[in-house]
Amino acid sequence: MSAETSLAALVLRAAKFASQRHAPQRRKDPQQTPYINHPLAVACVLADEAGVSDPAVLQAALLHDTVEDTPTSLAEIERFFGADVRLYVAQCSDDTSLPKADRKRLQIETAPTKSDGAKLVKLADKIDNLRDLQRTPPVGWTLSRVQEYFAWAKRVTDGCAGVSPAMDSILAGIYAGEFEYEGRRYPCLTTTE
């Protein structure tokens, strides 16, 4: 088996696992798109836009929400994909037993201490989420909630800055841009952020 085939096989195995675990889930957008579109987009940001080719990072991108959002354990991740993937997924997973406000605060506080692999996944995750928010917010989100998400995400991504100049540049463009809400355009970040 060639190195390219081996890389493809590793990444496709993670894609298959993630698609099976996320099969019943939908995104919160008005179209209720299949949830698996998000992990696939995160992996594509890494590979296509940031030039990441490390199979463990690409696998973690595909698996980053499985422990948090499905009945998947970190032990399963390690058994099927190895210790590095387990570490990255663990560092990208919130402790869902905590209140949401605590989880959001911890993402900000722990971002600078994560491994480079987890930081790469975290940046790509936020890029995909922010791009979705720029296009259309989730059903039921208020204008202030969208604005708060952009401000919070910037604090998280600032803690991961420096690991990928390409993604730092993408994020700078997003934060300098606008989003659409109910037919009007708003700046992603206000001047006070």
N, CA, C and O of each residue as an XYZ file, in Angstrom:
772
protein
N       0.849     -1.184      0.000
C       0.000      0.000      0.000
C       0.884      1.233      0.000
O       1.797      1.323      0.820
N       0.645      2.183     -0.889
C       1.462      3.397     -0.968
C       1.112      4.339      0.173
O       0.081      4.189      0.829
N       1.989      5.313      0.398
C       1.742      6.294      1.462
C       0.459      7.071      1.195
O      -0.298      7.343      2.126
N       0.202      7.433     -0.063
C      -1.015      8.173     -0.400
C      -2.256      7.329     -0.141
O      -3.242      7.825      0.405
N      -2.214      6.067     -0.527
C      -3.346      5.179     -0.291
C      -3.548      4.995      1.204
O      -4.684      4.971      1.678
N      -2.489      4.869      1.930
C      -2.572      4.700      3.370
C      -3.214      5.927      4.020
O      -4.083      5.790      4.881
N      -2.791      7.124      3.612
C      -3.371      8.361      4.137
C      -4.859      8.410      3.800
O      -5.686      8.706      4.663
N      -5.195      8.119      2.550
C      -6.594      8.130      2.136
C      -7.405      7.130      2.947
O      -8.510      7.444      3.390
N      -6.873      5.940      3.143
C      -7.600      4.914      3.898
C      -7.841      5.354      5.337
O      -8.930      5.150      5.872
N      -6.835      5.954      5.968
C      -6.981      6.415      7.344
C      -8.068      7.475      7.459
O      -8.915      7.420      8.351
N      -8.035      8.434      6.552
C      -8.993      9.533      6.604
C     -10.402      9.027      6.262
O     -11.376      9.425      6.902
N     -10.507      8.167      5.272
C     -11.821      7.646      4.900
C     -12.427      6.780      6.000
O     -13.644      6.773      6.187
N     -11.591      6.059      6.720
C     -12.095      5.255      7.837
C     -12.720      6.158      8.902
O     -13.769      5.838      9.460
N     -12.066      7.289      9.177
C     -12.618      8.241     10.147
C     -13.904      8.874      9.617
O     -14.849      9.089     10.376
N     -13.943      9.174      8.316
C     -15.152      9.755      7.717
C     -16.327      8.782      7.834
O     -17.449      9.183      8.144
N     -16.056      7.508      7.584
C     -17.115      6.503      7.681
C     -17.611      6.386      9.126
O     -18.818      6.359      9.368
N     -16.693      6.317     10.070
C     -17.057      6.222     11.489
C     -17.914      7.425     11.890
O     -18.968      7.265     12.504
N     -17.452      8.632     11.537
C     -18.185      9.846     11.891
C     -19.564      9.858     11.239
O     -20.544     10.246     11.874
N     -19.649      9.440      9.984
C     -20.954      9.458      9.303
C     -21.926      8.485      9.956
O     -23.123      8.762     10.030
N     -21.428      7.359     10.424
C     -22.304      6.401     11.111
C     -22.773      6.952     12.451
O     -23.942      6.803     12.809
N     -21.869      7.589     13.197
C     -22.226      8.112     14.516
C     -23.148      9.331     14.417
O     -24.041      9.502     15.246
N     -22.934     10.171     13.411
C     -23.748     11.386     13.265
C     -24.975     11.184     12.376
O     -25.707     12.139     12.116
N     -25.213      9.957     11.907
C     -26.275      9.687     10.918
C     -27.637     10.307     11.261
O     -28.259     10.901     10.381
N     -28.115     10.194     12.486
C     -29.457     10.743     12.745
C     -29.481     12.255     13.001
O     -30.557     12.838     13.134
N     -28.319     12.887     13.070
C     -28.257     14.294     13.473
C     -28.368     15.245     12.290
O     -27.973     14.927     11.169
N     -28.919     16.423     12.578
C     -29.070     17.493     11.592
C     -28.488     18.773     12.162
O     -28.467     18.976     13.376
N     -28.011     19.642     11.262
C     -27.552     20.972     11.662
C     -28.773     21.812     12.036
O     -29.904     21.445     11.719
N     -28.544     22.927     12.702
C     -29.642     23.783     13.151
C     -29.994     24.864     12.132
O     -30.730     25.800     12.444
N     -29.467     24.731     10.914
C     -29.797     25.701      9.875
C     -31.227     25.476      9.380
O     -31.814     24.426      9.643
N     -31.793     26.458      8.665
C     -33.180     26.293      8.186
C     -33.379     25.058      7.299
O     -34.473     24.494      7.277
N     -32.352     24.633      6.576
C     -32.463     23.465      5.702
C     -32.285     22.144      6.454
O     -32.517     21.076      5.888
N     -31.877     22.209      7.714
C     -31.599     21.024      8.521
C     -30.683     20.057      7.767
O     -30.991     18.875      7.613
N     -29.561     20.585      7.305
C     -28.608     19.773      6.551
C     -28.039     18.660      7.432
O     -27.984     18.814      8.652
N     -27.619     17.554      6.840
C     -27.033     16.466      7.633
C     -25.834     16.965      8.443
O     -24.993     17.704      7.932
N     -25.769     16.557      9.698
C     -24.691     17.027     10.574
C     -23.303     16.672     10.035
O     -22.354     17.431     10.232
N     -23.177     15.547      9.369
C     -21.870     15.096      8.886
C     -21.240     16.116      7.946
O     -20.020     16.127      7.780
N     -22.048     16.970      7.329
C     -21.491     18.018      6.463
C     -20.494     18.888      7.231
O     -19.509     19.354      6.659
N     -20.744     19.106      8.517
C     -19.849     19.962      9.307
C     -18.468     19.329      9.509
O     -17.474     19.969      9.166
N     -18.350     18.104     10.048
C     -17.006     17.523     10.184
C     -16.281     17.392      8.845
O     -15.064     17.567      8.780
N     -17.017     17.087      7.784
C     -16.389     17.016      6.460
C     -15.845     18.379      6.049
O     -14.743     18.469      5.508
N     -16.605     19.435      6.302
C     -16.152     20.784      5.963
C     -14.936     21.179      6.795
O     -14.026     21.832      6.285
N     -14.909     20.792      8.063
C     -13.758     21.096      8.930
C     -12.497     20.433      8.368
O     -11.444     21.065      8.285
N     -12.605     19.174      7.987
C     -11.456     18.472      7.400
C     -11.030     19.122      6.086
O      -9.837     19.205      5.793
N     -11.986     19.577      5.303
C     -11.650     20.234      4.029
C     -10.958     21.576      4.252
O     -10.045     21.923      3.503
N     -11.370     22.332      5.257
C     -10.669     23.586      5.579
C      -9.207     23.274      5.871
O      -8.308     23.949      5.369
N      -8.978     22.255      6.677
C      -7.604     21.887      7.033
C      -6.796     21.462      5.814
O      -5.689     21.954      5.597
N      -7.346     20.552      5.020
C      -6.599     20.003      3.886
C      -6.485     20.986      2.734
O      -5.399     21.177      2.186
N      -7.599     21.612      2.359
C      -7.628     22.449      1.158
C      -7.133     23.869      1.382
O      -6.474     24.443      0.515
N      -7.446     24.437      2.541
C      -7.125     25.849      2.758
C      -5.909     26.064      3.649
O      -5.205     27.063      3.504
N      -5.658     25.142      4.564
C      -4.520     25.297      5.475
C      -3.351     24.389      5.101
O      -2.276     24.497      5.690
N      -3.545     23.498      4.133
C      -2.456     22.636      3.681
C      -2.046     21.564      4.670
O      -0.916     21.080      4.619
N      -2.940     21.182      5.568
C      -2.641     20.159      6.563
C      -2.766     18.781      5.911
O      -3.764     18.479      5.257
N      -1.743     17.957      6.100
C      -1.774     16.604      5.548
C      -1.557     15.524      6.614
O      -1.528     14.336      6.291
N      -1.407     15.920      7.861
C      -1.214     14.968      8.952
C      -2.496     14.155      9.121
O      -3.543     14.717      9.444
N      -2.426     12.830      8.905
C      -3.657     12.031      8.976
C      -4.328     12.080     10.343
O      -5.556     12.033     10.416
N      -3.569     12.172     11.419
C      -4.183     12.225     12.753
C      -5.007     13.499     12.922
O      -6.082     13.466     13.519
N      -4.513     14.614     12.401
C      -5.256     15.878     12.499
C      -6.512     15.807     11.628
O      -7.584     16.237     12.055
N      -6.390     15.272     10.421
C      -7.555     15.160      9.540
C      -8.593     14.196     10.117
O      -9.794     14.449     10.024
N      -8.136     13.101     10.709
C      -9.073     12.172     11.353
C      -9.766     12.862     12.535
O     -10.978     12.734     12.709
N      -9.003     13.583     13.331
C      -9.593     14.283     14.480
C     -10.613     15.315     14.019
O     -11.629     15.515     14.685
N     -10.363     15.969     12.897
C     -11.327     16.930     12.368
C     -12.654     16.239     12.060
O     -13.727     16.765     12.356
N     -12.564     15.072     11.472
C     -13.775     14.321     11.143
C     -14.489     13.788     12.384
O     -15.708     13.615     12.380
N     -13.734     13.533     13.430
C     -14.271     12.904     14.641
C     -14.496     13.881     15.787
O     -14.942     13.475     16.861
N     -14.195     15.162     15.581
C     -14.112     16.102     16.707
C     -15.399     16.252     17.522
O     -15.332     16.616     18.696
N     -16.551     15.985     16.941
C     -17.804     16.108     17.687
C     -18.408     14.765     18.113
O     -19.475     14.739     18.727
N     -17.751     13.671     17.801
C     -18.360     12.367     18.099
C     -18.487     12.102     19.598
O     -19.508     11.579     20.045
N     -17.476     12.452     20.370
C     -17.528     12.181     21.812
C     -18.519     13.119     22.487
O     -19.246     12.718     23.396
N     -18.543     14.352     22.045
C     -19.425     15.355     22.645
C     -20.892     15.139     22.261
O     -21.784     15.354     23.082
N     -21.144     14.720     21.029
C     -22.515     14.727     20.507
C     -23.112     13.355     20.194
O     -24.267     13.270     19.774
N     -22.348     12.284     20.391
C     -22.868     10.940     20.110
C     -22.415     10.011     21.244
O     -21.581     10.396     22.063
N     -22.951      8.813     21.293
C     -22.511      7.875     22.341
C     -21.185      7.196     21.975
O     -21.097      5.970     21.903
N     -20.175      8.008     21.750
C     -18.831      7.511     21.419
C     -17.905      7.870     22.571
O     -17.981      8.974     23.112
N     -17.042      6.952     22.943
C     -16.103      7.216     24.043
C     -14.713      7.526     23.492
O     -14.381      7.178     22.359
N     -13.930      8.175     24.305
C     -12.533      8.425     23.935
C     -11.771      7.108     23.795
O     -10.854      7.002     22.981
N     -12.148      6.113     24.583
C     -11.506      4.796     24.464
C     -11.746      4.211     23.071
O     -10.840      3.619     22.485
N     -12.953      4.373     22.541
C     -13.233      3.900     21.180
C     -12.381      4.645     20.153
O     -11.826      4.045     19.233
N     -12.291      5.950     20.327
C     -11.487      6.753     19.396
C     -10.050      6.243     19.398
O      -9.449      6.064     18.339
N      -9.505      6.012     20.581
C      -8.119      5.524     20.653
C      -7.990      4.117     20.065
O      -7.026      3.833     19.355
N      -8.930      3.254     20.345
C      -8.867      1.877     19.839
C      -8.881      1.850     18.303
O      -8.127      1.097     17.687
N      -9.727      2.660     17.701
C      -9.863      2.634     16.249
C      -8.893      3.558     15.514
O      -8.547      3.300     14.362
N      -8.448      4.643     16.178
C      -7.686      5.666     15.451
C      -6.364      6.062     16.098
O      -5.594      6.809     15.496
N      -6.083      5.585     17.299
C      -4.795      5.835     17.921
C      -4.786      6.945     18.956
O      -5.750      7.696     19.106
N      -3.665      7.024     19.667
C      -3.537      7.944     20.805
C      -3.532      9.408     20.381
O      -4.116     10.242     21.072
N      -2.890      9.741     19.267
C      -2.852     11.137     18.840
C      -4.251     11.653     18.510
O      -4.630     12.751     18.918
N      -5.011     10.853     17.771
C      -6.375     11.260     17.420
C      -7.209     11.405     18.681
O      -7.984     12.352     18.819
N      -7.048     10.460     19.602
C      -7.768     10.543     20.877
C      -7.448     11.851     21.585
O      -8.356     12.535     22.059
N      -6.170     12.209     21.663
C      -5.764     13.447     22.331
C      -6.425     14.653     21.683
O      -6.993     15.493     22.381
N      -6.360     14.752     20.365
C      -6.934     15.917     19.667
C      -8.441     15.987     19.866
O      -8.988     17.061     20.113
N      -9.110     14.849     19.760
C     -10.565     14.837     19.953
C     -10.897     15.215     21.397
O     -11.818     15.998     21.633
N     -10.169     14.676     22.351
C     -10.411     15.009     23.760
C     -10.248     16.505     23.998
O     -11.052     17.116     24.701
N      -9.198     17.100     23.408
C      -8.946     18.520     23.615
C      -9.956     19.412     22.883
O     -10.063     20.602     23.181
N     -10.689     18.845     21.936
C     -11.713     19.615     21.209
C     -13.121     19.351     21.728
O     -14.083     19.938     21.232
N     -13.252     18.481     22.714
C     -14.574     18.110     23.230
C     -14.882     18.845     24.519
O     -14.052     18.898     25.426
N     -16.082     19.413     24.599
C     -16.545     20.032     25.835
C     -17.013     18.955     26.807
O     -17.430     17.870     26.400
N     -16.939     19.270     28.081
C     -17.511     18.416     29.115
C     -18.990     18.767     29.199
O     -19.357     19.784     29.790
N     -19.838     17.933     28.613
C     -21.261     18.252     28.521
C     -21.989     18.177     29.860
O     -23.169     18.519     29.941
N     -21.302     17.735     30.905
C     -21.937     17.736     32.233
C     -21.908     19.137     32.850
O     -22.599     19.395     33.835
N     -21.116     20.035     32.276
C     -21.016     21.407     32.788
C     -22.071     22.297     32.145
O     -22.521     22.025     31.032
N     -22.464     23.355     32.838
C     -23.376     24.324     32.218
C     -22.725     24.956     30.978
O     -21.502     25.053     30.884
N     -23.562     25.378     30.042
C     -23.070     25.916     28.776
C     -22.122     27.101     28.991
O     -21.098     27.195     28.315
N     -22.442     27.989     29.904
C     -21.593     29.161     30.156
C     -20.195     28.728     30.602
O     -19.203     29.329     30.190
N     -20.108     27.699     31.432
C     -18.811     27.192     31.877
C     -18.045     26.566     30.716
O     -16.834     26.749     30.600
N     -18.743     25.830     29.860
C     -18.088     25.211     28.699
C     -17.515     26.284     27.768
O     -16.407     26.142     27.251
N     -18.270     27.337     27.564
C     -17.802     28.416     26.681
C     -16.593     29.127     27.304
O     -15.630     29.446     26.607
N     -16.648     29.371     28.605
C     -15.528     30.015     29.301
C     -14.281     29.139     29.229
O     -13.182     29.639     28.989
N     -14.450     27.841     29.435
C     -13.312     26.927     29.392
C     -12.694     26.839     27.996
O     -11.481     26.672     27.872
N     -13.506     26.948     26.949
C     -12.919     26.952     25.600
C     -11.962     28.133     25.441
O     -10.894     27.990     24.845
N     -12.336     29.284     25.965
C     -11.465     30.458     25.892
C     -10.208     30.238     26.723
O      -9.096     30.474     26.252
N     -10.387     29.787     27.953
C      -9.268     29.645     28.885
C      -8.280     28.569     28.467
O      -7.076     28.731     28.670
N      -8.759     27.475     27.890
C      -7.867     26.352     27.574
C      -7.293     26.396     26.161
O      -6.367     25.646     25.851
N      -7.819     27.250     25.311
C      -7.346     27.289     23.913
C      -5.826     27.404     23.802
O      -5.225     26.661     23.026
N      -5.176     28.314     24.553
C      -3.718     28.446     24.394
C      -2.917     27.229     24.844
O      -1.759     27.074     24.455
N      -3.519     26.365     25.656
C      -2.778     25.227     26.210
C      -2.961     23.942     25.410
O      -2.350     22.923     25.733
N      -3.777     23.974     24.390
C      -4.036     22.770     23.598
C      -2.827     22.419     22.732
O      -1.991     23.271     22.431
N      -2.755     21.160     22.342
C      -1.707     20.714     21.415
C      -1.905     21.411     20.072
O      -2.997     21.896     19.777
N      -0.848     21.460     19.255
C      -0.970     22.085     17.944
C      -2.025     21.376     17.088
O      -2.765     22.032     16.355
N      -2.099     20.062     17.175
C      -3.103     19.325     16.405
C      -4.518     19.726     16.792
O      -5.367     19.927     15.923
N      -4.778     19.844     18.082
C      -6.105     20.255     18.545
C      -6.388     21.706     18.164
O      -7.521     22.043     17.821
N      -5.378     22.564     18.220
C      -5.575     23.959     17.806
C      -5.957     24.035     16.331
O      -6.824     24.822     15.954
N      -5.319     23.227     15.503
C      -5.668     23.215     14.079
C      -7.131     22.825     13.885
O      -7.855     23.470     13.128
N      -7.556     21.779     14.566
C      -8.949     21.340     14.450
C      -9.888     22.416     14.976
O     -10.911     22.708     14.357
N      -9.543     23.004     16.110
C     -10.391     24.045     16.708
C     -10.544     25.237     15.766
O     -11.649     25.755     15.601
N      -9.447     25.678     15.147
C      -9.525     26.805     14.206
C     -10.411     26.472     13.014
O     -11.255     27.278     12.622
N     -10.226     25.300     12.440
C     -11.030     24.905     11.283
C     -12.503     24.753     11.674
O     -13.389     25.106     10.895
N     -12.764     24.240     12.852
C     -14.130     24.109     13.364
C     -14.796     25.481     13.448
O     -15.926     25.663     12.997
N     -14.088     26.429     14.024
C     -14.655     27.774     14.155
C     -14.833     28.420     12.781
O     -15.835     29.096     12.550
N     -13.880     28.226     11.866
C     -14.026     28.782     10.522
C     -15.314     28.280      9.884
O     -16.078     29.071      9.332
N     -15.562     26.988      9.950
C     -16.775     26.455      9.337
C     -18.026     26.983     10.033
O     -18.987     27.365      9.365
N     -18.028     27.009     11.347
C     -19.197     27.526     12.068
C     -19.453     28.994     11.747
O     -20.598     29.401     11.552
N     -18.389     29.785     11.694
C     -18.549     31.221     11.423
C     -19.010     31.472      9.989
O     -19.825     32.361      9.743
N     -18.495     30.698      9.058
C     -18.959     30.832      7.670
C     -20.451     30.507      7.578
O     -21.196     31.191      6.876
N     -20.882     29.470      8.284
C     -22.314     29.140      8.301
C     -23.122     30.293      8.891
O     -24.184     30.637      8.374
N     -22.618     30.890      9.974
C     -23.313     32.017     10.593
C     -23.374     33.221      9.655
O     -24.363     33.953      9.642
N     -22.318     33.421      8.873
C     -22.333     34.535      7.930
C     -23.439     34.361      6.890
O     -24.063     35.336      6.471
N     -23.677     33.126      6.480
C     -24.687     32.835      5.455
C     -26.098     32.860      6.025
O     -26.983     33.531      5.494
N     -26.295     32.123      7.109
C     -27.634     32.032      7.704
C     -27.501     31.520      9.130
O     -26.871     30.489      9.363
N     -28.088     32.229     10.085
C     -27.993     31.765     11.472
C     -28.886     30.555     11.713
O     -29.830     30.317     10.959
N     -28.591     29.793     12.758
C     -29.463     28.667     13.112
C     -30.877     29.147     13.429
O     -31.080     30.288     13.846
N     -31.825     28.282     13.230
C     -33.216     28.588     13.521
C     -33.333     28.978     14.995
O     -32.816     28.291     15.876
N     -34.018     30.087     15.242
C     -34.271     30.529     16.611
C     -33.215     31.437     17.206
O     -33.399     31.950     18.310
N     -32.106     31.649     16.500
C     -31.075     32.534     17.037
C     -31.470     33.991     16.825
O     -31.920     34.378     15.747
N     -31.292     34.793     17.877
C     -31.535     36.228     17.781
C     -30.298     36.916     17.209
O     -29.218     36.328     17.151
N     -30.470     38.164     16.791
C     -29.342     38.949     16.304
C     -28.255     39.050     17.372
O     -27.073     38.898     17.063
N     -28.633     39.301     18.607
C     -27.624     39.436     19.665
C     -26.882     38.121     19.906
O     -25.692     38.137     20.219
N     -27.561     36.996     19.767
C     -26.885     35.709     19.957
C     -25.844     35.485     18.864
O     -24.747     35.000     19.143
N     -26.178     35.834     17.626
C     -25.203     35.710     16.533
C     -23.998     36.599     16.814
O     -22.858     36.155     16.679
N     -24.238     37.848     17.202
C     -23.144     38.771     17.492
C     -22.291     38.277     18.654
O     -21.065     38.385     18.611
N     -22.916     37.746     19.674
C     -22.182     37.204     20.823
C     -21.327     36.012     20.412
O     -20.218     35.834     20.916
N     -21.849     35.189     19.489
C     -21.074     34.034     19.044
C     -19.799     34.489     18.326
O     -18.725     33.941     18.576
N     -19.905     35.474     17.447
C     -18.711     35.975     16.765
C     -17.688     36.494     17.766
O     -16.500     36.193     17.644
N     -18.131     37.269     18.753
C     -17.209     37.824     19.753
C     -16.560     36.709     20.577
O     -15.355     36.737     20.827
N     -17.361     35.733     20.995
C     -16.823     34.606     21.769
C     -15.845     33.783     20.931
O     -14.768     33.426     21.409
N     -16.214     33.480     19.687
C     -15.340     32.678     18.820
C     -13.996     33.360     18.620
O     -12.966     32.690     18.562
N     -13.994     34.674     18.515
C     -12.727     35.393     18.350
C     -11.828     35.188     19.562
O     -10.616     35.028     19.414
N     -12.397     35.190     20.729
C     -11.597     34.959     21.934
C     -11.010     33.544     21.940
O      -9.870     33.344     22.359
N     -11.790     32.568     21.475
C     -11.286     31.194     21.397
C     -10.177     31.103     20.349
O      -9.102     30.570     20.624
N     -10.436     31.621     19.157
C      -9.452     31.488     18.075
C      -8.197     32.313     18.345
O      -7.111     31.938     17.902
N      -8.323     33.410     19.052
C      -7.123     34.171     19.439
C      -6.193     33.311     20.291
O      -4.973     33.456     20.214
N      -6.754     32.428     21.095
C      -5.962     31.523     21.929
C      -5.256     30.433     21.141
O      -4.322     29.805     21.640
N      -5.700     30.209     19.913
C      -5.084     29.196     19.041
C      -4.217     29.825     17.950
O      -3.621     29.113     17.142
N      -4.148     31.129     17.926
C      -3.450     31.835     16.845
C      -1.977     31.438     16.783
O      -1.351     31.121     17.794
N      -1.450     31.468     15.562
C      -0.032     31.213     15.343
C       0.283     29.814     14.855
O       1.364     29.585     14.313
N      -0.626     28.875     15.029
C      -0.362     27.499     14.605
C      -0.570     27.336     13.100
O      -0.011     26.422     12.493
N      -1.375     28.224     12.490
C      -1.627     28.167     11.055
C      -1.839     29.577     10.512
O      -2.932     30.129     10.632
N      -0.802     30.161      9.916
C      -0.981     31.501      9.336
C      -2.125     31.556      8.321
O      -2.816     32.569      8.220
N      -2.325     30.478      7.576
C      -3.414     30.460      6.593
C      -4.769     30.603      7.283
O      -5.612     31.384      6.842
N      -4.975     29.860      8.349
C      -6.265     29.960      9.047
C      -6.377     31.264      9.827
O      -7.473     31.808      9.957
N      -5.264     31.778     10.349
C      -5.302     33.096     10.998
C      -5.786     34.150     10.007
O      -6.573     35.027     10.363
N      -5.318     34.065      8.775
C      -5.718     35.007      7.738
C      -7.199     34.835      7.374
O      -7.917     35.822      7.215
N      -7.644     33.608      7.247
C      -9.058     33.351      6.954
C      -9.935     33.951      8.051
O     -10.932     34.615      7.767
N      -9.560     33.713      9.289
C     -10.344     34.238     10.414
C     -10.334     35.760     10.446
O     -11.360     36.377     10.735
N      -9.194     36.372     10.154
C      -9.144     37.839     10.115
C     -10.144     38.373      9.086
O     -10.824     39.369      9.328
N     -10.223     37.698      7.936
C     -11.182     38.099      6.913
C     -12.616     37.932      7.369
O     -13.460     38.790      7.109
N     -12.892     36.834      8.045
C     -14.248     36.613      8.562
C     -14.616     37.688      9.571
O     -15.681     38.298      9.470
N     -13.742     37.924     10.545
C     -14.054     38.890     11.594
C     -14.185     40.314     11.044
O     -14.924     41.126     11.600
N     -13.477     40.619      9.962
C     -13.576     41.943      9.329
C     -14.800     42.041      8.421
O     -15.138     43.125      7.944
N     -15.463     40.912      8.183
C     -16.580     40.861      7.249
C     -17.928     41.126      7.902
O     -18.031     41.697      8.988
N     -18.950     40.684      7.191
C     -20.320     40.886      7.624
C     -21.080     39.564      7.616
O     -20.646     38.580      7.018
N     -22.219     39.567      8.293
C     -23.141     38.439      8.231
C     -24.524     38.981      7.904
O     -24.816     40.161      8.096
N     -25.368     38.080      7.402
C     -26.731     38.463      7.059
C     -27.691     37.946      8.118
O     -27.607     36.798      8.554
N     -28.598     38.816      8.517
C     -29.630     38.440      9.476
C     -30.935     39.103      9.067
O     -31.030     40.330      9.030
N     -31.932     38.297      8.764
C     -33.254     38.771      8.353
C     -33.170     39.828      7.255
O     -33.833     40.863      7.314
N     -32.334     39.541      6.248
C     -32.237     40.404      5.081
C     -31.362     41.632      5.229
O     -31.240     42.410      4.283
N     -30.753     41.829      6.380
C     -29.851     42.970      6.601
C     -28.440     42.475      6.850
O     -28.244     41.340      7.283
N     -27.467     43.313      6.582
C     -26.057     42.994      6.784
C     -25.559     43.679      8.064
O     -25.894     44.830      8.342
N     -24.753     42.944      8.831
C     -24.182     43.447     10.074
C     -22.694     43.090     10.119
O     -22.286     42.071      9.561
N     -21.877     43.924     10.782
C     -20.457     43.548     10.927
C     -20.331     42.334     11.847
O     -21.047     42.218     12.843
N     -19.417     41.438     11.502
C     -19.206     40.244     12.335
C     -18.755     40.631     13.737
O     -19.167     40.019     14.723
N     -17.919     41.635     13.818
C     -17.490     42.150     15.116
C     -17.777     43.642     15.169
O     -17.575     44.358     14.189
N     -18.250     44.105     16.319
C     -18.444     45.527     16.492
C     -17.104     46.167     16.805
O     -16.140     45.465     17.113
N     -17.032     47.463     16.733
C     -15.751     48.164     16.942
C     -15.245     48.046     18.364
O     -14.072     48.320     18.616
N     -16.091     47.648     19.304
C     -15.647     47.523     20.702
C     -15.023     46.181     21.002
O     -14.528     45.970     22.108
N     -15.032     45.250     20.030
C     -14.512     43.899     20.298
C     -13.089     43.733     19.818
O     -12.509     42.657     19.968
